[in-house]
Each structure stands twice: as C-alpha cells, then as structure tokens.
Coordinates of C-alpha atoms and ligand atoms in Angstrom, one line a residue:
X1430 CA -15.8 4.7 3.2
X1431 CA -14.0 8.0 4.6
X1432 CA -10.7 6.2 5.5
X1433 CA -8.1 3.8 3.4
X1434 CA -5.0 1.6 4.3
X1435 CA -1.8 2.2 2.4
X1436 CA 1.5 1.0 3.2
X1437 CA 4.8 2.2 1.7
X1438 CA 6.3 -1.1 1.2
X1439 CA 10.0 -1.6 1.7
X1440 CA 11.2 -0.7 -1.7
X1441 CA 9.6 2.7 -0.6
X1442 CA 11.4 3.0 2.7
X1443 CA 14.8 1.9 1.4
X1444 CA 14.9 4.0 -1.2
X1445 CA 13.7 7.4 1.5
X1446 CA 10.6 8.1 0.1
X1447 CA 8.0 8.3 2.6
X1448 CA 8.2 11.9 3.0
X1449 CA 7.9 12.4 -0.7
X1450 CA 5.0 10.3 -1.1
X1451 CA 3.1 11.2 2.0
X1452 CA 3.5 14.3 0.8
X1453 CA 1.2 13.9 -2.4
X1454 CA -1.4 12.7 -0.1
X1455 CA -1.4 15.7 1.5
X1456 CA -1.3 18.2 -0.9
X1457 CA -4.1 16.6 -2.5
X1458 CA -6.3 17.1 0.8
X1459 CA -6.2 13.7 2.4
X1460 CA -5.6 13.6 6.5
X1461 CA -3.2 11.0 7.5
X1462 CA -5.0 9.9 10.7
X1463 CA -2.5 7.2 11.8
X1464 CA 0.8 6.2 10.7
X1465 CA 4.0 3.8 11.8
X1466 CA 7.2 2.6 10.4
X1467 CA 6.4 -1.1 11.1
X1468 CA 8.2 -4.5 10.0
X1469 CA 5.3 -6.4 8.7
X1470 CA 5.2 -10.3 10.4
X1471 CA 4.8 -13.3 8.1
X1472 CA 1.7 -14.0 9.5
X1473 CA 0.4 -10.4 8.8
X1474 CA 1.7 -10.3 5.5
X1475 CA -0.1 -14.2 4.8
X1476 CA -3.2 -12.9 6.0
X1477 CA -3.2 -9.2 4.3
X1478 CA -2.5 -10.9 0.9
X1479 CA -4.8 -14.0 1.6
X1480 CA -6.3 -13.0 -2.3
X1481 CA -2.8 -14.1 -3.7
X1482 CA -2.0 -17.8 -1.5
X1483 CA -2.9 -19.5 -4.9
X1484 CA -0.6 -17.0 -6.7
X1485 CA 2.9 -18.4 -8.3
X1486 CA 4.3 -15.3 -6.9
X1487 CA 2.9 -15.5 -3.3
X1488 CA 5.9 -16.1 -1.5
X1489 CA 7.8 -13.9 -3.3
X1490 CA 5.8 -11.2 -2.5
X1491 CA 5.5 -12.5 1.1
X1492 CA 9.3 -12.5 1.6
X1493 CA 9.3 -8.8 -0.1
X1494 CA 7.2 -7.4 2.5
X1495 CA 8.7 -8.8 5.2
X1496 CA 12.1 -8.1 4.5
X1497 CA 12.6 -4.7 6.0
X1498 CA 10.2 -2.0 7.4
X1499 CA 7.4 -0.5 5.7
X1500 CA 5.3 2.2 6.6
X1501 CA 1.6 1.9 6.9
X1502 CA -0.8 4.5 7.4
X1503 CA -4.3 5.2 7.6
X1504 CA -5.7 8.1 5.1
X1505 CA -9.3 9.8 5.3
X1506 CA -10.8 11.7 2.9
X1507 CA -14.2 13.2 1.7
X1508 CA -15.7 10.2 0.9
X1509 CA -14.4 6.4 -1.3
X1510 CA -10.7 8.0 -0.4
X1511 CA -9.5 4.0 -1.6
X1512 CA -10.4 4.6 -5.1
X1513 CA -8.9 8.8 -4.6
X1514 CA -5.6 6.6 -3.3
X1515 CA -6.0 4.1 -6.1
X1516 CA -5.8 6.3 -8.9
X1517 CA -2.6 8.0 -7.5
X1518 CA -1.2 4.7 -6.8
X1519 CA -0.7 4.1 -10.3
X1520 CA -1.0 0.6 -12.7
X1521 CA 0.0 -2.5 -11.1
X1522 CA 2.9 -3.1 -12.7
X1523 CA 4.9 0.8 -13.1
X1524 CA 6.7 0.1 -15.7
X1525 CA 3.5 0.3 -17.6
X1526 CA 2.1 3.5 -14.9
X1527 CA 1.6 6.9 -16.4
X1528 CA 3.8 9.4 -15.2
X1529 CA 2.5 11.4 -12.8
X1530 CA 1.4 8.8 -11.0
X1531 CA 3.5 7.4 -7.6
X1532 CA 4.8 3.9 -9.4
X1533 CA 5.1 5.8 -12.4
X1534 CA 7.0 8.3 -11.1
X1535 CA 9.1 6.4 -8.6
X1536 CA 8.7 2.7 -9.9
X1537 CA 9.9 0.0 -13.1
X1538 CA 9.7 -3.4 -11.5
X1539 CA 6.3 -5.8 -10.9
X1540 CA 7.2 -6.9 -7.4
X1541 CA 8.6 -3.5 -6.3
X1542 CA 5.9 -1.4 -6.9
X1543 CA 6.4 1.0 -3.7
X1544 CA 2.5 1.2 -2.5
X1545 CA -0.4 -0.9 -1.2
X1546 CA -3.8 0.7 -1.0
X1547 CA -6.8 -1.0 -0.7
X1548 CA -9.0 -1.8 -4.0
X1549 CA -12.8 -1.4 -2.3
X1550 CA -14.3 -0.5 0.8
X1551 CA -14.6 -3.8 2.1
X1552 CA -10.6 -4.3 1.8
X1553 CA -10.2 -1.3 3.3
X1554 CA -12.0 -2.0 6.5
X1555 CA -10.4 -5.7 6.6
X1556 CA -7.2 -3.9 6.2
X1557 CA -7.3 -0.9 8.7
X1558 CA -8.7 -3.5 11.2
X1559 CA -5.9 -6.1 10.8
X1560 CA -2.8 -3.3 10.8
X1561 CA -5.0 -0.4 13.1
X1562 CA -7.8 -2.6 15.0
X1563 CA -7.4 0.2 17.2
X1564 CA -9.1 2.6 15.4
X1565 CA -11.6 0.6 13.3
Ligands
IDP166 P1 -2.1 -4.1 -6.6 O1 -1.1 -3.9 -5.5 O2 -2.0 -3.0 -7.7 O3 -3.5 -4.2 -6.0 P2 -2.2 -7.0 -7.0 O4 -2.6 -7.6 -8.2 O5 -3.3 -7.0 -5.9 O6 -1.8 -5.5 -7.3 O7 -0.9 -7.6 -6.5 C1 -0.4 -7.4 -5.1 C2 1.1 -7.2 -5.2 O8 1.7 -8.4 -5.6 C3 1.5 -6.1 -6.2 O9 1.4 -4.8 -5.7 C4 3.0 -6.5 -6.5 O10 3.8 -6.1 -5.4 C5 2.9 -8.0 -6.4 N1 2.7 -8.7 -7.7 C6 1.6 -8.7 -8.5 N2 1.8 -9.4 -9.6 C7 3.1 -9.9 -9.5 C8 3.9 -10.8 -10.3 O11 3.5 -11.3 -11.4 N3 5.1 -11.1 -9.9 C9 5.6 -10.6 -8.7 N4 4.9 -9.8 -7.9 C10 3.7 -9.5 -8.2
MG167 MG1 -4.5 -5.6 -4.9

C-alpha cells in the first residue's frame, strides 16, 4: 500500500505544529498527496475509531478529536508507507516514546498524543476512503 492516512490531531494544531511535523514527512521522502485543516464530526470520529466503542476511554477520545480542528492528510511513499509513518509516529503513549520520534519529541500525555496513522494496509484504505473517498 503506497499511500497512508494521518491526521494531526487537535493537540497538534493547537499547539502550531503542523508545519513542523509535515515537515519530517518530507524530508524523509514521503509526498503529501492531499491534505486539509478539517473539524472532524462525531459521526466521523465514531466510525474512524469504531476498534475502540468497547474502550473505557472511547468518549474521551471521541470528544478530543472533535474538539477543535485537526489536519488530515494523505501520505504516499515507496511502498507499506503506514508502517514508514508508524515508526515515526512514535509509542502509543509518548511519555514512554523514544526521542527522536514525533510523540517523543513533541508529546507526555496518553490521550494527547499529536498523530494518527494507520496500523496496516487495510486501515489505511478504510481510512483514506472515509476522510478522502475522493481519491481512493
Ligand atoms: P495508536 O494511536 O498508537 O494506534 P490506539 O491504541 O489505537 O493507539 O489508541 C487510539 C488513540 O486513543 C490513541 O492514539 C490515544 O489518543 C487514545 N488512547 C489510547 N489509550 C488511551 C487511554 O488509555 N486513555 C485515553 N486515551 C487513550
Ligand atoms: Mg490505533
């Protein structure tokens, strides 16, 4: 899968940091093929993090991304560019990220962890189909 969903969530955008982290992805060769400052809908957010609807922190994290804008983009690379995305993302949780990495560079809290990028290829064609369907 040549292209991956990420969206700079609205910690990210708050804080200024698209350029900064678009940036990265850039420099390390990736093509940012589509891209919007965008205020994610409930029902967008419910059905983008349908994995978690069980999770104790589900509507936490539903109210987090809705709460402001984010940015989402598409990125394409050589070839997997999820996993390429994944291992810049950082850990999870940043405050346990290794430095060098975007949540551990930029990140210290669970629920604020700056970036979503898709874990597989699968996600990342359900995802750039739900937020892009036009260019899936
Ligand atoms: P990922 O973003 O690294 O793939 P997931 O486990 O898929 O991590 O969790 C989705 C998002 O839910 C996380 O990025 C984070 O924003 C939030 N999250 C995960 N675990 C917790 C938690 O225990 N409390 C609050 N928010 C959480
Ligand atoms: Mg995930």
């Amino acid at each position: 899968m040549k292209n991956t969903l990420i969206i700079l969530k609205p910690d990210a955008v708050e804080r200024g940091l698209i350029g900064e982290v678009l940036t990265r992805f850039e420099r390390r060769g990736l093509k940012i093929i589509a891209g919007e400052v965008r205020t994610i809908s409930e029902d967008v957010a419910k059905q983008h993090y349908a994995e978690h609807a069980q999770r104790p922190f589900f509507g936490e994290l539903v109210e987090f991304i809705t709460r402001s804008p984010s940015f989402v983009a598409v990125l394409e690379g050589p070839a997997d560019t999820w996993r390429i995305v994944r291992s810049m993302m950082g850990t999870t949780n940043p405050a346990e990220s290794t430095p060098g990495t975007i949540r551990g560079d930029y990140g210290l809290e669970l629920a604020e962890n700056l970036i979503h990028g898709s874990d597989g290829p699968e996600a990342a064609a359900r995802e750039i189909t739900l937020f892009f369907p036009q260019i899936s």
